[in-house]
Coordinates of C-alpha atoms in Angstrom, one line a residue:
K134 CA 15.8 -39.0 -5.8
C135 CA 13.3 -37.0 -7.0
R136 CA 14.5 -36.0 -10.4
M137 CA 11.9 -34.3 -11.9
G138 CA 12.3 -30.6 -13.4
P139 CA 13.0 -27.8 -10.2
L140 CA 10.2 -26.2 -8.1
D141 CA 9.8 -24.3 -5.5
I142 CA 8.2 -24.9 -2.5
V143 CA 7.7 -23.3 0.6
F144 CA 5.8 -24.9 3.8
V145 CA 3.6 -23.6 5.5
I146 CA 3.6 -25.1 9.0
D147 CA 1.1 -24.2 11.9
S148 CA 2.8 -23.7 15.5
S149 CA -0.1 -22.8 17.2
R150 CA -0.9 -23.6 20.6
S151 CA -3.0 -26.5 20.5
V152 CA 0.3 -28.6 18.6
R153 CA 2.1 -30.0 21.4
P154 CA 6.0 -29.7 21.7
F155 CA 6.5 -33.3 20.7
E156 CA 4.0 -33.2 17.3
F157 CA 5.7 -30.2 16.2
E158 CA 8.7 -32.1 16.3
T159 CA 6.7 -34.9 14.0
M160 CA 6.3 -31.8 11.8
R161 CA 10.0 -30.7 11.9
R162 CA 11.0 -34.7 10.2
F163 CA 8.0 -34.5 7.9
M164 CA 9.8 -31.1 6.2
M165 CA 13.4 -32.7 6.3
D166 CA 12.0 -36.4 4.8
I167 CA 10.8 -34.4 1.8
I168 CA 13.8 -32.2 1.5
G169 CA 15.8 -35.5 1.8
N170 CA 14.5 -36.3 -1.6
L171 CA 14.9 -32.5 -3.5
D172 CA 17.4 -32.0 -6.0
V173 CA 17.7 -29.0 -4.1
G174 CA 19.7 -26.0 -5.7
P175 CA 19.7 -22.9 -7.2
N176 CA 19.4 -24.2 -10.4
A177 CA 17.0 -27.0 -9.2
T178 CA 14.1 -26.6 -6.6
R179 CA 13.9 -23.8 -3.9
V180 CA 12.7 -24.2 -0.4
G181 CA 10.9 -21.8 1.6
V182 CA 10.1 -22.8 5.2
I183 CA 7.2 -19.8 7.5
Q184 CA 5.0 -21.1 10.2
Y185 CA 2.3 -19.8 11.4
S186 CA -0.6 -19.0 14.2
S187 CA -1.4 -15.7 15.1
Q188 CA 0.7 -13.6 13.4
V189 CA 3.5 -15.3 10.6
Q190 CA 6.9 -16.1 10.8
N191 CA 9.4 -16.3 8.0
I192 CA 11.9 -19.3 8.7
F193 CA 13.8 -18.5 5.6
S194 CA 13.0 -17.8 2.1
L195 CA 13.1 -19.6 -1.4
K196 CA 16.8 -17.6 -1.9
T197 CA 18.3 -18.3 1.7
F198 CA 19.5 -22.0 1.6
F199 CA 20.5 -24.2 -1.5
T200 CA 22.1 -27.7 0.7
R201 CA 19.8 -29.4 2.4
A202 CA 22.6 -29.4 5.6
E203 CA 21.3 -25.7 6.1
M204 CA 18.3 -26.2 5.5
E205 CA 17.9 -29.0 7.9
R206 CA 20.2 -26.8 10.7
A207 CA 17.2 -24.2 10.1
I208 CA 14.6 -26.4 10.8
N209 CA 15.4 -28.0 13.2
S210 CA 16.5 -24.0 15.3
I211 CA 12.6 -23.1 15.1
I212 CA 10.6 -22.3 18.2
P213 CA 7.0 -22.7 17.7
L214 CA 4.7 -20.0 18.1
A215 CA 1.5 -21.0 20.4
Q216 CA -1.0 -18.7 19.5
G217 CA -4.4 -19.0 17.6
T218 CA -4.4 -20.1 14.3
M219 CA -4.9 -17.4 11.6
T220 CA -4.4 -20.5 8.4
G221 CA -5.6 -17.3 6.0
L222 CA -3.3 -14.8 7.2
A223 CA -0.5 -17.1 7.0
I224 CA -2.2 -18.0 2.6
Q225 CA -1.4 -14.2 2.2
Y226 CA 1.8 -14.0 3.6
A227 CA 3.0 -16.6 1.0
M228 CA 1.0 -15.0 -2.0
N229 CA 2.1 -11.3 -1.1
V230 CA 6.0 -12.2 0.5
A231 CA 7.3 -15.8 0.4
F232 CA 6.7 -16.2 -3.3
T233 CA 7.8 -13.3 -5.1
T234 CA 10.9 -12.6 -7.6
Q235 CA 12.9 -10.4 -4.5
E236 CA 12.2 -13.5 -1.4
G237 CA 14.1 -16.3 -4.8
A238 CA 10.7 -17.3 -6.1
R239 CA 11.4 -17.9 -9.7
P240 CA 9.6 -15.2 -12.5
L241 CA 6.5 -16.7 -14.0
H242 CA 7.4 -16.7 -17.4
K243 CA 10.7 -19.8 -16.9
R244 CA 7.3 -21.7 -15.7
I245 CA 8.6 -23.1 -13.3
P246 CA 5.3 -24.7 -10.2
R247 CA 5.2 -22.7 -7.3
I248 CA 4.2 -26.1 -4.4
A249 CA 2.7 -24.1 -0.9
I250 CA 2.5 -27.1 1.8
I251 CA -0.1 -25.8 4.6
V252 CA 0.7 -28.5 7.1
T253 CA -2.6 -27.9 10.1
D254 CA -3.9 -29.9 12.6
G255 CA -7.2 -27.2 13.7
R256 CA -10.2 -25.3 12.3
P257 CA -9.0 -21.2 11.0
Q258 CA -9.7 -18.9 13.0
D259 CA -9.9 -16.4 10.1
R260 CA -11.3 -16.8 5.9
V261 CA -9.4 -18.6 4.3
T262 CA -12.0 -19.6 1.0
E263 CA -10.8 -16.4 -0.7
V264 CA -7.6 -15.6 -0.2
A265 CA -7.5 -19.2 -1.1
T266 CA -8.6 -18.6 -3.5
Q267 CA -6.1 -15.7 -4.9
A268 CA -3.2 -17.7 -4.1
R269 CA -4.6 -20.2 -6.9
N270 CA -5.6 -17.7 -9.6
A271 CA -2.4 -16.4 -8.9
G272 CA -0.7 -19.1 -9.9
I273 CA 0.6 -21.2 -6.7
E274 CA -0.7 -25.1 -6.7
I275 CA -1.8 -25.9 -3.0
Y276 CA -1.1 -29.2 -0.9
A277 CA -3.0 -28.7 2.2
V278 CA -2.4 -31.6 4.7
G279 CA -4.5 -32.2 7.7
I280 CA -3.7 -34.2 11.2
Q281 CA -6.1 -35.2 14.1
R282 CA -8.2 -32.4 14.7
A283 CA -8.0 -30.6 11.2
D284 CA -11.5 -29.2 9.6
M285 CA -12.1 -31.7 6.2
N286 CA -14.3 -28.5 5.0
S287 CA -10.9 -26.0 5.5
L288 CA -8.7 -27.8 3.7
R289 CA -10.8 -28.7 0.9
A290 CA -11.6 -24.7 0.7
M291 CA -7.6 -24.3 0.5
A292 CA -6.9 -27.0 -2.1
S293 CA -5.8 -27.3 -5.7
L294 CA -7.9 -29.0 -7.9
P295 CA -8.4 -31.8 -8.1
L296 CA -8.8 -32.0 -4.6
E297 CA -8.1 -36.0 -4.1
E298 CA -5.1 -35.0 -5.4
H299 CA -4.4 -32.1 -3.2
V300 CA -6.2 -33.2 0.4
F301 CA -4.6 -34.8 2.4
L302 CA -5.8 -35.9 6.3
V303 CA -3.1 -37.9 8.6
E304 CA -5.5 -39.8 11.7
S305 CA -2.4 -39.1 14.1
F306 CA 1.2 -37.0 13.8
E307 CA 2.2 -40.6 14.5
L308 CA 2.0 -41.1 10.8
I309 CA 3.2 -38.0 9.8
Q310 CA 5.9 -39.9 9.1
Q311 CA 5.4 -42.8 7.0
F312 CA 2.4 -40.3 4.8
A313 CA 6.1 -38.9 4.1
K314 CA 6.7 -41.2 1.2
Q315 CA 3.3 -41.4 -0.3
F316 CA 3.2 -37.3 -0.4
Q317 CA 7.1 -37.8 -2.4
D318 CA 4.8 -39.2 -4.7
K319 CA 3.0 -36.3 -5.5
L320 CA 6.1 -34.1 -5.7
C321 CA 8.3 -36.4 -7.9
G322 CA 8.2 -37.8 -11.2
V323 CA 10.3 -39.3 -13.7
D324 CA 12.5 -36.7 -16.4
M325 CA 10.9 -36.6 -19.2
C326 CA 14.0 -34.7 -20.6
V327 CA 16.1 -37.4 -19.3
E328 CA 14.6 -40.7 -20.4
R329 CA 12.7 -39.6 -23.9
D330 CA 14.4 -37.9 -26.7
H331 CA 13.0 -34.6 -26.5
G332 CA 14.1 -33.5 -29.5
C333 CA 14.1 -29.7 -28.6
Q334 CA 16.8 -28.1 -30.6
H335 CA 17.7 -25.5 -28.0
S336 CA 16.2 -26.5 -24.5
C337 CA 13.9 -29.4 -22.5
I338 CA 12.3 -28.5 -19.9
S339 CA 10.5 -30.9 -17.5
T340 CA 7.3 -30.7 -15.9
P341 CA 5.3 -33.2 -14.0
G342 CA 4.6 -36.0 -16.1
S343 CA 5.6 -33.8 -19.2
F344 CA 8.5 -31.6 -20.9
Y345 CA 8.2 -28.8 -23.2
C346 CA 10.4 -27.0 -25.8
E347 CA 12.5 -24.0 -25.3
C348 CA 14.5 -21.8 -27.0
N349 CA 17.8 -19.0 -27.2
P350 CA 16.9 -15.9 -25.9
G351 CA 16.7 -13.8 -29.7
Y352 CA 15.2 -17.2 -31.0
R353 CA 11.0 -18.2 -31.0
L354 CA 9.3 -22.2 -31.0
N355 CA 8.3 -22.6 -33.9
V356 CA 4.7 -24.5 -34.2
D357 CA 6.0 -28.2 -33.9
G358 CA 7.4 -27.8 -30.8
K359 CA 10.5 -28.3 -31.1
T360 CA 12.8 -26.3 -33.4
C361 CA 13.5 -22.9 -32.8
S362 CA 13.8 -19.7 -35.5
P363 CA 15.7 -16.7 -34.9
I364 CA 12.7 -13.7 -34.4
D365 CA 12.5 -9.7 -34.7
A366 CA 13.4 -9.0 -31.2
C367 CA 11.3 -5.6 -31.3
A368 CA 8.5 -6.7 -32.1
D369 CA 7.5 -9.3 -28.9
G370 CA 7.5 -5.3 -27.1
R371 CA 9.2 -7.0 -24.6
H372 CA 12.5 -4.8 -25.2
G373 CA 11.6 -1.5 -22.7
C374 CA 13.0 0.9 -25.4
Q375 CA 11.2 4.4 -24.9
H376 CA 11.7 5.4 -28.2
H377 CA 12.8 3.4 -31.2
C378 CA 13.7 -0.3 -31.0
V379 CA 16.0 -1.8 -33.9
S380 CA 16.8 -4.6 -34.3
V381 CA 20.4 -7.0 -34.8
R382 CA 20.6 -10.1 -34.7
G383 CA 18.8 -11.9 -32.9
S384 CA 18.8 -8.9 -30.6
Y385 CA 18.4 -5.2 -30.8
V386 CA 19.7 -1.6 -29.7
C387 CA 16.8 1.2 -28.4
R388 CA 16.8 4.6 -29.9
C389 CA 16.0 8.3 -29.2
R390 CA 13.9 10.9 -31.2
A391 CA 15.9 14.1 -32.0
G392 CA 16.5 16.5 -29.3
Y393 CA 16.7 13.4 -26.0
Y394 CA 19.5 11.1 -25.8
L395 CA 19.4 7.4 -24.7
S396 CA 20.1 7.5 -21.2
Q397 CA 22.7 5.1 -18.9
N398 CA 20.5 2.1 -19.0
K399 CA 20.3 1.9 -22.8
R400 CA 16.4 2.0 -23.1
S401 CA 15.2 5.0 -21.4
C402 CA 15.2 8.6 -23.4
T403 CA 16.5 11.8 -21.9
M404 CA 15.7 15.5 -23.7
I405 CA 18.7 17.1 -24.3
D406 CA 18.4 20.2 -20.8
Y407 CA 18.3 23.3 -23.6
C408 CA 18.8 25.2 -20.5
S409 CA 21.8 24.2 -19.0
F410 CA 23.4 26.3 -21.9
G411 CA 23.6 28.8 -20.9
N412 CA 22.5 31.3 -23.0
H413 CA 18.6 31.7 -23.0
S414 CA 18.6 35.2 -21.3
C415 CA 15.3 33.9 -19.3
Q416 CA 14.4 36.9 -16.7
H417 CA 12.6 34.1 -14.5
E418 CA 12.5 30.2 -15.6
C419 CA 14.2 28.4 -18.6
V420 CA 11.8 25.5 -20.0
S421 CA 13.2 23.1 -22.3
I422 CA 12.2 21.8 -25.1
P423 CA 12.8 19.2 -27.7
N424 CA 14.7 21.2 -29.9
G425 CA 14.5 24.4 -28.3
H426 CA 13.3 26.8 -25.4
Y427 CA 10.8 28.5 -24.3
C428 CA 10.6 31.5 -21.2
R429 CA 8.2 31.3 -18.4
C430 CA 7.6 33.9 -15.4
H431 CA 7.2 33.1 -12.2
S432 CA 3.2 33.3 -11.0
G433 CA 1.8 36.4 -11.0
F434 CA 3.9 37.8 -14.0
M435 CA 3.4 38.0 -17.1
L436 CA 5.7 37.7 -20.4
Q437 CA 6.6 40.8 -22.3
P438 CA 6.7 40.9 -26.2
D439 CA 10.3 40.1 -26.0
S440 CA 9.4 36.8 -24.7
K441 CA 12.2 36.9 -22.4
S442 CA 11.6 39.4 -19.2
C443 CA 8.7 39.5 -16.3
R444 CA 6.0 42.3 -14.8
A445 CA 3.8 41.5 -12.2
T446 CA 0.5 40.9 -11.8
D447 CA -0.4 39.4 -8.9
L448 CA 0.0 42.0 -6.0
C449 CA -0.1 38.2 -3.7
N450 CA 3.7 37.9 -5.1
G451 CA 4.4 41.6 -5.8
V452 CA 4.9 42.4 -1.6
D453 CA 4.8 41.1 1.5
H454 CA 1.4 40.5 2.4
G455 CA 1.9 38.2 6.2
C456 CA -0.4 35.8 4.7
E457 CA -0.6 33.2 7.3
F458 CA -2.6 30.4 5.1
K459 CA -2.9 32.0 1.3
C460 CA -3.2 35.3 -0.4
V461 CA -5.4 35.8 -3.0
S462 CA -5.3 39.1 -5.5
T463 CA -7.6 40.9 -7.1
E464 CA -8.1 43.8 -9.2
G465 CA -5.1 46.3 -8.1
S466 CA -5.4 45.2 -4.6
Y467 CA -5.6 41.6 -2.4
H468 CA -6.8 39.0 1.3
C469 CA -5.8 36.9 2.9
V470 CA -8.4 33.5 3.0
C471 CA -8.2 30.7 5.6
P472 CA -8.2 26.9 5.2
E473 CA -12.0 25.4 5.5
G474 CA -13.0 25.4 9.9
Q475 CA -10.6 28.4 10.3
Q476 CA -12.1 31.9 10.3
L477 CA -9.8 34.8 9.5
Q478 CA -8.8 37.6 12.8
A479 CA -8.8 40.5 13.2
D480 CA -6.3 41.5 11.6
G481 CA -7.0 40.4 8.5
K482 CA -4.1 38.2 8.2
T483 CA -3.7 35.2 10.6
C484 CA -6.2 32.2 10.9
S485 CA -8.3 31.1 14.3
K486 CA -7.4 27.1 15.1
C487 CA -8.4 24.8 16.7
G488 CA -6.2 26.1 19.6
S489 CA -7.1 26.1 23.2
G490 CA -8.1 22.9 23.7
H491 CA -5.0 20.5 24.3
V492 CA -5.3 17.3 23.4
D493 CA -3.3 13.9 23.3
L494 CA -4.5 12.8 19.8
V495 CA -3.4 9.2 17.8
M496 CA -4.0 7.9 14.1
V497 CA -4.6 4.9 13.1
I498 CA -4.6 4.7 8.7
D499 CA -5.3 2.1 6.6
G500 CA -2.2 1.1 4.4
S501 CA -3.9 -2.5 3.5
K502 CA -3.7 -3.6 -0.4
S503 CA -7.1 -2.5 -1.2
V504 CA -6.6 1.5 -0.8
R505 CA -4.0 1.8 -3.6
P506 CA -1.4 4.1 -4.1
Q507 CA -3.1 7.1 -5.0
N508 CA -5.4 6.7 -2.6
F509 CA -3.2 6.5 0.1
E510 CA -2.0 9.9 -0.7
L511 CA -5.3 11.3 -0.2
V512 CA -5.7 9.0 3.5
K513 CA -2.5 11.2 3.7
Q514 CA -3.4 15.0 2.9
F515 CA -6.7 14.1 5.1
V516 CA -4.5 13.3 8.2
N517 CA -2.2 16.9 7.2
G518 CA -5.5 18.5 7.8
I519 CA -6.7 17.8 10.4
V520 CA -3.5 18.5 11.4
D521 CA -4.1 22.0 10.0
L522 CA -6.6 22.8 12.6
L523 CA -4.1 21.8 15.4
E524 CA -1.9 24.4 17.5
V525 CA 0.5 21.2 17.9
S526 CA 3.7 22.9 20.7
P527 CA 5.1 20.2 23.3
H528 CA 2.9 21.6 26.0
G529 CA -0.8 22.0 23.7
T530 CA -1.5 19.3 21.1
R531 CA 0.7 16.4 20.4
V532 CA 0.4 14.1 17.3
G533 CA 1.2 10.2 17.1
L534 CA 0.9 8.0 14.2
V535 CA 0.6 5.0 13.2
Q536 CA 0.2 2.7 10.4
Y537 CA -1.4 -0.8 10.0
S538 CA -2.1 -3.9 7.5
S539 CA -1.6 -7.7 7.8
R540 CA 1.2 -6.3 10.6
V541 CA 1.2 -2.6 12.7
R542 CA 3.7 0.0 12.2
T543 CA 4.2 3.7 14.1
E544 CA 5.4 6.0 12.1
F545 CA 6.4 8.5 14.6
P546 CA 5.2 8.6 18.6
L547 CA 3.5 11.3 20.7
N548 CA 7.3 12.8 21.3
K549 CA 8.8 12.9 18.0
Y550 CA 7.5 15.4 16.5
H551 CA 6.9 19.2 18.4
S552 CA 5.6 21.8 15.2
A553 CA 3.2 21.2 12.6
D554 CA 5.0 21.4 9.8
E555 CA 7.5 18.8 10.9
I556 CA 4.4 16.5 11.4
K557 CA 3.3 17.5 8.2
K558 CA 6.6 16.6 6.4
A559 CA 6.9 13.4 8.2
V560 CA 2.9 12.0 7.2
M561 CA 4.0 12.8 3.6
D562 CA 7.4 10.8 3.6
V563 CA 4.8 7.7 4.6
E564 CA 5.9 4.8 3.0
Y565 CA 2.9 2.9 2.1
M566 CA 2.5 -0.6 3.3
E567 CA -0.2 -3.0 1.7
K568 CA -1.0 -6.0 2.5
G569 CA -4.3 -7.3 5.0
T570 CA -6.1 -5.3 6.8
M571 CA -5.9 -6.6 10.9
T572 CA -7.9 -3.5 13.2
G573 CA -7.9 -4.9 15.8
L574 CA -4.3 -6.1 15.9
A575 CA -4.1 -2.1 15.1
L576 CA -6.2 -1.0 17.6
K577 CA -4.8 -3.0 20.2
H578 CA -1.0 -2.0 19.4
M579 CA -2.8 1.7 20.3
V580 CA -4.1 1.1 23.3
E581 CA -1.5 -0.9 25.1
H582 CA 2.0 1.5 22.9
S583 CA 0.9 4.7 21.3
F584 CA -1.0 6.3 24.4
S585 CA 1.5 4.6 26.7
E586 CA 3.8 8.0 28.5
L587 CA 6.8 5.9 27.4
E588 CA 6.0 7.9 23.9
G589 CA 4.8 10.9 24.9
A590 CA 1.2 10.3 26.1
R591 CA 0.5 13.1 29.3
P592 CA -0.8 11.6 32.5
L593 CA -4.3 10.8 32.6
S594 CA -3.8 13.3 36.2
H595 CA -2.7 16.3 34.1
N596 CA -6.2 15.6 32.8
I597 CA -5.3 15.5 28.9
P598 CA -8.1 13.8 26.9
R599 CA -6.6 11.1 24.8
I600 CA -8.4 11.0 21.4
G601 CA -7.9 7.7 18.9
L602 CA -9.1 8.8 14.9
V603 CA -8.9 4.6 12.9
F604 CA -9.8 5.3 9.3
T605 CA -10.5 1.9 7.1
D606 CA -11.8 1.2 3.3
G607 CA -12.7 -2.3 4.3
R608 CA -14.1 -5.0 6.6
S609 CA -10.8 -6.6 8.9
Q610 CA -9.2 -9.2 8.9
D611 CA -9.9 -9.7 12.8
D612 CA -12.1 -9.3 15.5
I613 CA -12.1 -5.7 16.5
S614 CA -14.5 -5.7 19.3
E615 CA -12.8 -6.3 22.4
W616 CA -9.6 -3.6 21.6
A617 CA -12.2 -1.0 20.3
R618 CA -14.2 -1.9 24.3
R619 CA -10.9 -1.6 25.9
A620 CA -9.3 1.5 24.3
K621 CA -12.5 3.8 25.5
E622 CA -12.9 1.6 29.0
S623 CA -9.1 3.2 29.2
G624 CA -10.5 6.7 28.6
I625 CA -9.3 7.2 24.8
V626 CA -12.2 9.4 23.3
M627 CA -12.7 6.6 19.3
F628 CA -13.2 8.6 16.2
A629 CA -13.9 6.4 13.2
V630 CA -13.8 7.5 9.7
G631 CA -14.4 5.2 6.9
V632 CA -15.0 5.5 3.4
G633 CA -15.4 3.3 0.2
K634 CA -15.8 -0.3 1.6
A635 CA -15.7 0.6 5.3
V636 CA -18.1 -1.5 6.8
E637 CA -20.6 0.6 9.4
E638 CA -21.3 -2.2 12.1
E639 CA -17.2 -2.1 12.9
L640 CA -17.3 2.4 12.7
R641 CA -20.3 2.0 15.6
A642 CA -18.2 -0.1 17.3
I643 CA -15.0 1.9 16.6
A644 CA -17.1 5.0 18.1
S645 CA -17.6 6.6 20.8
E646 CA -20.6 7.7 22.0
P647 CA -22.7 9.3 20.9
V648 CA -21.3 7.3 17.9
E649 CA -22.9 9.4 15.3
Q650 CA -20.4 12.2 16.4
H651 CA -17.9 9.9 16.9
F652 CA -18.3 7.8 13.2
S653 CA -17.7 9.7 9.5
Y654 CA -18.1 7.9 6.0
S655 CA -17.1 9.0 2.6
A656 CA -18.5 6.6 -0.3
D657 CA -14.9 8.0 -2.8
F658 CA -11.1 9.3 -1.0
T659 CA -11.3 12.0 -2.7
T660 CA -14.6 13.4 -1.4
M661 CA -13.6 12.7 2.0
T662 CA -12.6 16.8 2.5
H663 CA -15.2 17.6 4.7
L664 CA -14.8 14.6 7.0
V665 CA -12.2 17.0 7.9
E666 CA -14.9 19.9 8.9
N667 CA -16.3 16.6 10.9
F668 CA -14.6 16.4 13.1
S669 CA -12.9 20.0 14.2
L670 CA -17.1 20.1 14.8
N671 CA -16.8 17.7 17.1
I672 CA -13.0 18.1 19.0
C673 CA -12.4 21.9 18.9
P674 CA -15.7 22.7 21.8
E675 CA -13.2 20.5 24.0
E676 CA -11.4 24.1 24.3
G677 CA -10.5 24.8 27.2
K678 CA -9.8 21.0 28.9
G679 CA -5.5 20.5 30.1
E680 CA -3.5 22.1 32.4
T681 CA -5.5 25.7 32.3
E682 CA -5.2 27.8 34.8
I683 CA -8.5 28.9 36.2
R684 CA -8.6 32.2 37.8
S685 CA -11.5 34.0 40.2
P686 CA -12.0 37.6 38.3
C687 CA -11.7 38.3 41.9
E688 CA -7.9 38.1 42.3
C689 CA -5.9 41.0 42.3
E690 CA -3.4 39.9 39.1
A691 CA -6.6 39.3 37.4
L692 CA -7.9 42.6 38.0
V693 CA -5.0 44.9 37.2
Q694 CA -5.0 42.0 33.6
F695 CA -8.7 43.4 32.9
Q696 CA -7.5 47.3 33.7
T697 CA -4.9 46.3 31.4
N698 CA -6.5 45.1 28.5
T699 CA -9.1 47.5 28.8
V700 CA -6.9 50.4 28.7
A701 CA -6.0 48.8 25.4
I702 CA -9.0 48.4 23.5
L703 CA -9.8 51.8 24.3
Q704 CA -6.6 54.0 23.8
S705 CA -7.2 51.8 20.2
L706 CA -10.6 53.3 19.8
T707 CA -9.8 56.7 20.2
E708 CA -6.8 56.4 17.8
K709 CA -9.0 55.4 15.2
N710 CA -11.7 57.9 16.2
I711 CA -8.4 60.6 15.1
L712 CA -8.7 59.2 12.5
W713 CA -11.5 59.3 11.4
A714 CA -11.6 63.1 12.7
R715 CA -8.6 63.8 10.6
S716 CA -10.0 62.2 7.4
L717 CA -13.5 64.1 8.4
A718 CA -11.8 68.0 8.7
Q719 CA -9.0 66.9 4.8
M720 CA -13.3 65.4 3.2
T721 CA -14.1 69.4 4.5
A722 CA -11.7 71.3 3.5
R723 CA -12.1 69.9 0.2
L724 CA -15.6 70.3 -0.4
E725 CA -14.9 74.2 0.7
D726 CA -11.8 74.7 -1.5
L727 CA -14.3 73.3 -4.9
E728 CA -17.1 75.2 -3.7
K729 CA -14.6 78.8 -4.4
Q730 CA -13.9 77.3 -7.3
I731 CA -17.4 77.4 -8.2
A732 CA -18.4 80.3 -7.2
N733 CA -15.3 82.0 -9.2
K734 CA -16.3 80.6 -12.5
K735 CA -19.6 81.6 -12.2

């Protein structure tokens, strides 16, 4: 048995279509031969297995099984995927998922080696150099085992240094079991903590060919590397106390500043809510501060000298203004304003929208790791800015949302929500996916699923325009050309929106003709609000399409409707003229009265 200290090992197995069934069986035996010689267990070596082709499938995680029998049953039940060879995607999955503590990997500070064993028989269809470098920099030791048709340059690009100890090329699948015995020697070694008088005062930890000493919590290792001394538990900065840390016999306790109390987690501090005592007498709001509180007024009100009562200064807060979007106070008055791209209607309160042109709109947003969480929130605001331009309803405009990274997820289909408010709330609830950038896979999902009648798209016979908007911030990790072409051939009008490191060539490939009207770019997430206006200018001229009834102006019903509208307009003008006449008469009377007063004074 392998007596070396514990390891975290993940097998990354190629199950592409080029691996024939009997060849895949030899891979099973290769994994089981190695596992059979490992000391597996929750505190010993942990093993995980993933297989990949054009996608990645987790067979079992490092935390799933702790006996060889369970692992062998799971390995024997694997069904090969039999598709492409996306080795880079598999390495990224191993780094971002398989070797996380959530999936059972031990924390890095425990210094338990993380080993990925990649077994492949062909050339990768994606880029592996960059992602393999990232994985190695993250502390993963990579062994690259190529079989038969494997590309040596790709194996060398993936493996850890020194390459002669981490790159192996086996001539045939029949020889892989014999190779497993040689490979076993690379993983195993002598347990130096057992075979040698290590002299560690507290704990000895084995490493390949060596060992090191560790101390119990509350102690630190001395310069001799063996003995331990009590430490100031607060000094290393890992205590997590929000305010004060107090050392107590090799351990510590947390204390809070005045005006705060210690939370249940015994680390964070919560400010005492003086407002909750109920004796503040604030007219509007009470705000707690350390050692006290103060009163605050609602927006548009001013705090009075008694520091408790409030007086209105903002007419927008003091009257029922009726503004659809926003009310702006001026001195002694107010007026309504509309969002960018919309105009104030004649009533001075409502806003015009891109409403008469009904469409089925699916937005496909990039949720890859490069976007980052704070920028993803700006992307969601961008999406809601577009929703604000539309008249959303079951018979009007329908909106669907898809997010993608290394995989694709429908956040909501076209038939899920029936109002702009519902959609905007759902958008803000979307969770950030992170991981890779598989834009081609997202386009495929959009064409095959998002614009299906099952997910709410109106039939093509209804002549409702289908619009797809793809948002991305970087280069795709897969090919986009085929599914971008299929999208446009299926009648979808494609818009491409790029930010930051987005590739112009890919944006142009996605966009419909004329390309200049269907793709936009912004250098920074914080300055991309102007793209909403660009989108409005390109989508709104399509008004009038869809199930709109076109009447002849000579039909009887049309003439009656025209007459009714004309009479209403003339009546409105007459009423206004009467009001103007009354105002003029009142003003004339006042002038005559003023002239009489002046004459009397003379």
